[in-house]
């Protein structure tokens, strides 16, 4: 029955039919409308309607090993790890490792592996395991510069080692001998601590400098604050 025929039939029933018949007809018409509406609601959405669109599939998570691969040259007991977002290589996992005492290399090591499983060049770190937490991440480990900060202690004072992202991994720390672990390098600072992050989300590095006048044992200690300029940590103020 088409909707256009309803007015005519309705007039006929109101003229000739009984009250009961008219009521029955009205109820039947109402039921037909309700059924048609439900059918439309249950049917497939029409083109141009607000049907849900397929969403882009989520990017698969990187698959990292639980410990540094042998190719990293950083084998031993993993102490801690952090997953960071490298600006060039994407997801990277950084490991802190304690080497076995039998190995004739620095006692600690910082290793990193990309989400594809490629091992990056490791950083040897002289850590004295008789000290409390002689190799650990800063908290947070990474700041707004995308640099990653590791605190190490070779035997007396803490130092700060900074992993600065490059196109193929991290910049050379600048250590050339074991003695440098006590004096520093381009991105390693002995007798130092990370400060912050500040309002800009970046760490400063506060480094203490021990004077040797009248002797190194009696000399005064001064402090200098170093801040990232996009290439190096330089003194401020």
Tab-separated table of C-alpha atoms in Angstrom:
chain	number	residue	atom	x	y	z
A	1	UNK	CA	0.000	0.000	0.000
A	2	UNK	CA	1.480	3.317	-1.017
A	3	UNK	CA	1.453	6.288	1.370
A	4	UNK	CA	-0.440	8.373	-1.271
A	5	UNK	CA	-3.527	6.091	-1.010
A	6	UNK	CA	-3.877	6.569	2.757
A	7	UNK	CA	-5.831	9.909	2.672
A	8	UNK	CA	-8.506	8.486	0.332
A	9	UNK	CA	-9.024	5.332	2.384
A	10	UNK	CA	-9.024	7.346	5.551
A	11	UNK	CA	-11.907	9.498	4.210
A	12	UNK	CA	-13.860	6.409	3.213
A	13	UNK	CA	-13.522	4.820	6.629
A	14	UNK	CA	-14.460	7.972	8.447
A	15	UNK	CA	-17.630	8.270	6.310
A	16	UNK	CA	-18.876	4.683	6.271
A	17	UNK	CA	-17.048	2.608	8.797
A	18	UNK	CA	-17.819	2.094	12.431
A	19	UNK	CA	-15.774	3.654	15.182
A	20	UNK	CA	-14.140	0.281	15.844
A	21	UNK	CA	-13.184	-0.123	12.196
A	22	UNK	CA	-11.734	3.359	12.024
A	23	UNK	CA	-9.687	2.737	15.157
A	24	UNK	CA	-8.424	-0.587	13.786
A	25	UNK	CA	-7.392	1.064	10.539
A	26	UNK	CA	-5.493	3.854	12.319
A	27	UNK	CA	-3.617	1.370	14.477
A	28	UNK	CA	-2.698	-0.711	11.421
A	29	UNK	CA	-1.404	2.365	9.553
A	30	UNK	CA	0.663	3.456	12.533
A	31	UNK	CA	2.158	-0.031	12.855
A	32	UNK	CA	3.098	-0.015	9.140
A	33	UNK	CA	4.931	3.290	9.512
A	34	UNK	CA	6.829	2.052	12.564
A	35	UNK	CA	7.873	-1.177	10.824
A	36	UNK	CA	9.089	0.744	7.759
A	37	UNK	CA	11.158	3.038	9.970
A	38	UNK	CA	12.805	0.130	11.736
A	39	UNK	CA	13.644	-1.511	8.409
A	40	UNK	CA	15.383	1.668	7.231
A	41	UNK	CA	17.326	1.894	10.477
A	42	UNK	CA	18.537	-1.693	10.221
A	43	UNK	CA	19.392	-1.511	6.524
A	44	UNK	CA	22.776	-0.594	5.035
A	45	UNK	CA	23.815	3.058	5.217
A	46	UNK	CA	23.388	5.011	1.992
A	47	UNK	CA	26.201	6.721	0.189
A	48	UNK	CA	26.784	10.173	1.631
A	49	UNK	CA	25.405	9.299	5.039
A	50	UNK	CA	27.468	9.496	8.214
A	51	UNK	CA	28.665	5.898	8.065
A	52	UNK	CA	31.954	5.241	9.810
A	53	UNK	CA	35.014	5.285	7.595
A	54	UNK	CA	37.884	2.841	7.963
A	55	UNK	CA	40.694	4.315	10.030
A	56	UNK	CA	44.344	4.076	9.077
A	57	UNK	CA	46.012	1.084	10.668
A	58	UNK	CA	48.210	1.913	13.652
A	59	UNK	CA	51.958	1.912	13.075
A	60	UNK	CA	53.344	-1.382	14.379
A	61	UNK	CA	55.377	-1.064	17.545
A	62	UNK	CA	59.118	-1.537	17.297
A	63	UNK	CA	60.358	-4.986	18.270
A	64	UNK	CA	63.309	-4.684	20.650
A	65	UNK	CA	65.480	-7.474	22.084
A	66	UNK	CA	65.491	-7.885	25.896
A	67	UNK	CA	69.267	-7.334	25.977
A	68	UNK	CA	71.873	-5.819	23.639
A	69	UNK	CA	72.685	-8.052	20.651
A	70	UNK	CA	76.168	-9.532	20.389
A	71	UNK	CA	76.908	-7.175	17.497
A	72	UNK	CA	76.685	-4.236	19.913
A	73	UNK	CA	79.981	-5.165	21.563
A	74	UNK	CA	78.311	-4.489	24.885
A	75	UNK	CA	77.682	-7.837	26.539
A	76	UNK	CA	77.109	-8.353	30.233
A	77	UNK	CA	74.322	-7.873	32.755
A	78	UNK	CA	71.674	-5.371	31.617
A	79	UNK	CA	70.998	-2.889	34.432
A	80	UNK	CA	68.306	-0.715	32.911
A	81	UNK	CA	66.838	0.389	29.606
A	82	UNK	CA	64.862	3.249	28.071
A	83	UNK	CA	62.941	3.434	24.811
A	84	UNK	CA	63.451	6.803	23.153
A	85	UNK	CA	62.354	8.452	19.922
A	86	UNK	CA	65.465	9.170	17.898
A	87	UNK	CA	64.787	12.124	15.534
A	88	UNK	CA	66.483	10.346	12.610
A	89	UNK	CA	66.217	6.620	13.339
A	90	UNK	CA	62.820	6.431	15.008
A	91	UNK	CA	62.318	4.186	18.068
A	92	UNK	CA	65.589	3.231	19.756
A	93	UNK	CA	66.191	1.226	22.941
A	94	UNK	CA	69.145	2.302	25.079
A	95	UNK	CA	70.676	-0.210	27.510
A	96	UNK	CA	72.975	0.269	30.484
A	97	UNK	CA	75.162	-2.792	30.957
A	98	UNK	CA	77.566	-4.052	33.616
A	99	UNK	CA	80.394	-5.947	31.997
A	100	UNK	CA	81.840	-9.082	33.647
A	101	UNK	CA	84.842	-8.400	35.885
A	102	UNK	CA	86.899	-10.772	33.744
A	103	UNK	CA	86.640	-8.493	30.694
A	104	UNK	CA	89.640	-6.212	30.206
A	105	UNK	CA	87.536	-3.232	29.170
A	106	UNK	CA	85.747	-0.452	31.072
A	107	UNK	CA	83.343	-1.872	33.636
A	108	UNK	CA	80.223	-0.330	32.114
A	109	UNK	CA	78.738	0.110	28.689
A	110	UNK	CA	75.906	2.025	27.037
A	111	UNK	CA	74.397	0.179	24.087
A	112	UNK	CA	71.571	1.094	21.730
A	113	UNK	CA	69.536	-0.809	19.135
A	114	UNK	CA	67.038	0.494	16.561
A	115	UNK	CA	63.530	-0.824	16.040
A	116	UNK	CA	64.804	-2.776	13.018
A	117	UNK	CA	67.380	-4.545	15.202
A	118	UNK	CA	70.483	-2.628	14.110
A	119	UNK	CA	73.030	-2.177	16.879
A	120	UNK	CA	74.524	1.310	17.213
A	121	UNK	CA	78.092	2.001	18.294
A	122	UNK	CA	78.408	1.441	22.068
A	123	UNK	CA	79.911	3.819	24.628
A	124	UNK	CA	82.373	2.361	27.142
A	125	UNK	CA	81.959	3.812	30.640
A	126	UNK	CA	84.226	3.394	33.640
A	127	UNK	CA	81.820	2.672	36.509
A	128	UNK	CA	82.818	1.739	40.050
A	129	UNK	CA	80.359	-0.908	41.226
A	130	UNK	CA	81.246	-0.312	44.873
A	131	UNK	CA	79.418	3.025	44.593
A	132	UNK	CA	75.641	3.345	44.803
A	133	UNK	CA	74.043	3.301	41.316
A	134	UNK	CA	77.252	4.119	39.447
A	135	UNK	CA	75.509	3.820	36.063
A	136	UNK	CA	71.944	5.057	35.718
A	137	UNK	CA	69.639	7.184	33.608
A	138	UNK	CA	68.674	10.719	34.554
A	139	UNK	CA	64.986	11.152	35.379
A	140	UNK	CA	63.619	11.854	32.840
A	141	UNK	CA	66.229	10.291	30.594
A	142	UNK	CA	65.479	12.517	27.577
A	143	UNK	CA	64.703	16.229	27.490
A	144	UNK	CA	63.265	18.625	24.892
A	145	UNK	CA	66.567	18.688	22.990
A	146	UNK	CA	66.097	14.938	22.237
A	147	UNK	CA	69.429	14.289	23.969
A	148	UNK	CA	69.571	11.365	26.416
A	149	UNK	CA	71.368	11.657	29.764
A	150	UNK	CA	73.247	8.954	31.646
A	151	UNK	CA	74.830	9.467	35.076
A	152	UNK	CA	78.016	7.530	35.763
A	153	UNK	CA	80.492	7.335	38.637
A	154	UNK	CA	84.023	6.059	37.970
A	155	UNK	CA	85.006	6.125	41.624
A	156	UNK	CA	84.494	9.402	43.467
A	157	UNK	CA	82.131	11.909	41.877
A	158	UNK	CA	79.209	11.542	39.505
A	159	UNK	CA	79.558	12.539	35.884
A	160	UNK	CA	77.046	13.169	33.108
A	161	UNK	CA	77.259	11.459	29.747
A	162	UNK	CA	75.035	12.875	26.986
A	163	UNK	CA	73.867	10.865	23.981
A	164	UNK	CA	73.392	13.421	21.200
A	165	UNK	CA	71.455	12.076	18.165
A	166	UNK	CA	73.140	12.126	14.757
A	167	UNK	CA	72.068	10.848	11.340
A	168	UNK	CA	73.369	7.335	12.062
A	169	UNK	CA	73.338	7.045	15.849
A	170	UNK	CA	74.881	9.239	18.559
A	171	UNK	CA	77.742	11.718	18.515
A	172	UNK	CA	81.220	10.741	19.670
A	173	UNK	CA	81.468	11.361	23.417
A	174	UNK	CA	85.021	12.606	23.064
A	175	UNK	CA	86.834	10.213	25.406
A	176	UNK	CA	90.256	9.206	24.124
A	177	UNK	CA	91.642	7.347	27.160
A	178	UNK	CA	90.514	5.959	30.510
A	179	UNK	CA	91.742	9.129	32.204
A	180	UNK	CA	89.135	11.115	30.294
A	181	UNK	CA	86.415	9.446	32.365
A	182	UNK	CA	87.681	11.589	35.259
A	183	UNK	CA	88.122	14.787	33.261
A	184	UNK	CA	85.439	14.726	30.583
A	185	UNK	CA	84.996	14.944	26.846
A	186	UNK	CA	82.870	16.857	24.398
A	187	UNK	CA	79.654	15.233	25.658
A	188	UNK	CA	80.841	13.823	28.977
A	189	UNK	CA	81.220	15.934	32.106
A	190	UNK	CA	82.912	14.664	35.256
A	191	UNK	CA	82.027	16.007	38.717
A	192	UNK	CA	78.721	17.192	37.261
A	193	UNK	CA	74.969	16.711	37.480
A	194	UNK	CA	71.972	17.415	35.237
A	195	UNK	CA	69.763	20.269	36.477
A	196	UNK	CA	66.134	20.564	35.453
A	197	UNK	CA	64.561	20.159	33.013
A	198	UNK	CA	63.761	23.875	33.085
A	199	UNK	CA	60.781	25.800	31.671
A	200	UNK	CA	62.040	25.093	28.151
A	201	UNK	CA	62.050	21.375	28.888
A	202	UNK	CA	65.848	21.156	28.607
A	203	UNK	CA	68.476	20.106	31.102
A	204	UNK	CA	71.367	22.315	32.090
A	205	UNK	CA	74.563	20.661	33.292
A	206	UNK	CA	76.081	21.994	36.494
A	207	UNK	CA	79.777	21.103	36.615
A	208	UNK	CA	82.019	21.569	39.630
A	209	UNK	CA	85.625	22.600	39.090
A	210	UNK	CA	88.123	21.877	41.846
A	211	UNK	CA	90.901	24.407	42.279
A	212	UNK	CA	94.416	23.423	43.371
A	213	UNK	CA	95.497	26.522	45.292
A	214	UNK	CA	97.245	26.145	47.660
A	215	UNK	CA	96.831	22.414	46.900
A	216	UNK	CA	94.290	20.250	45.143
A	217	UNK	CA	93.173	18.878	48.521
A	218	UNK	CA	92.579	22.370	49.927
A	219	UNK	CA	91.521	24.230	46.797
A	220	UNK	CA	88.103	25.860	46.508
A	221	UNK	CA	85.367	24.381	44.308
A	222	UNK	CA	83.600	26.574	41.767
A	223	UNK	CA	80.558	25.699	39.695
A	224	UNK	CA	79.737	26.474	36.075
A	225	UNK	CA	76.358	25.988	34.373
A	226	UNK	CA	76.417	24.628	30.841
A	227	UNK	CA	73.481	24.907	28.437
A	228	UNK	CA	72.770	23.365	25.065
A	229	UNK	CA	73.117	25.734	22.099
A	230	UNK	CA	72.093	23.196	19.472
A	231	UNK	CA	75.626	21.887	18.985
A	232	UNK	CA	77.484	21.910	22.326
A	233	UNK	CA	77.066	22.546	26.046
A	234	UNK	CA	78.541	25.976	26.704
A	235	UNK	CA	78.971	28.078	29.875
A	236	UNK	CA	76.275	30.662	30.555
A	237	UNK	CA	76.320	33.931	32.459
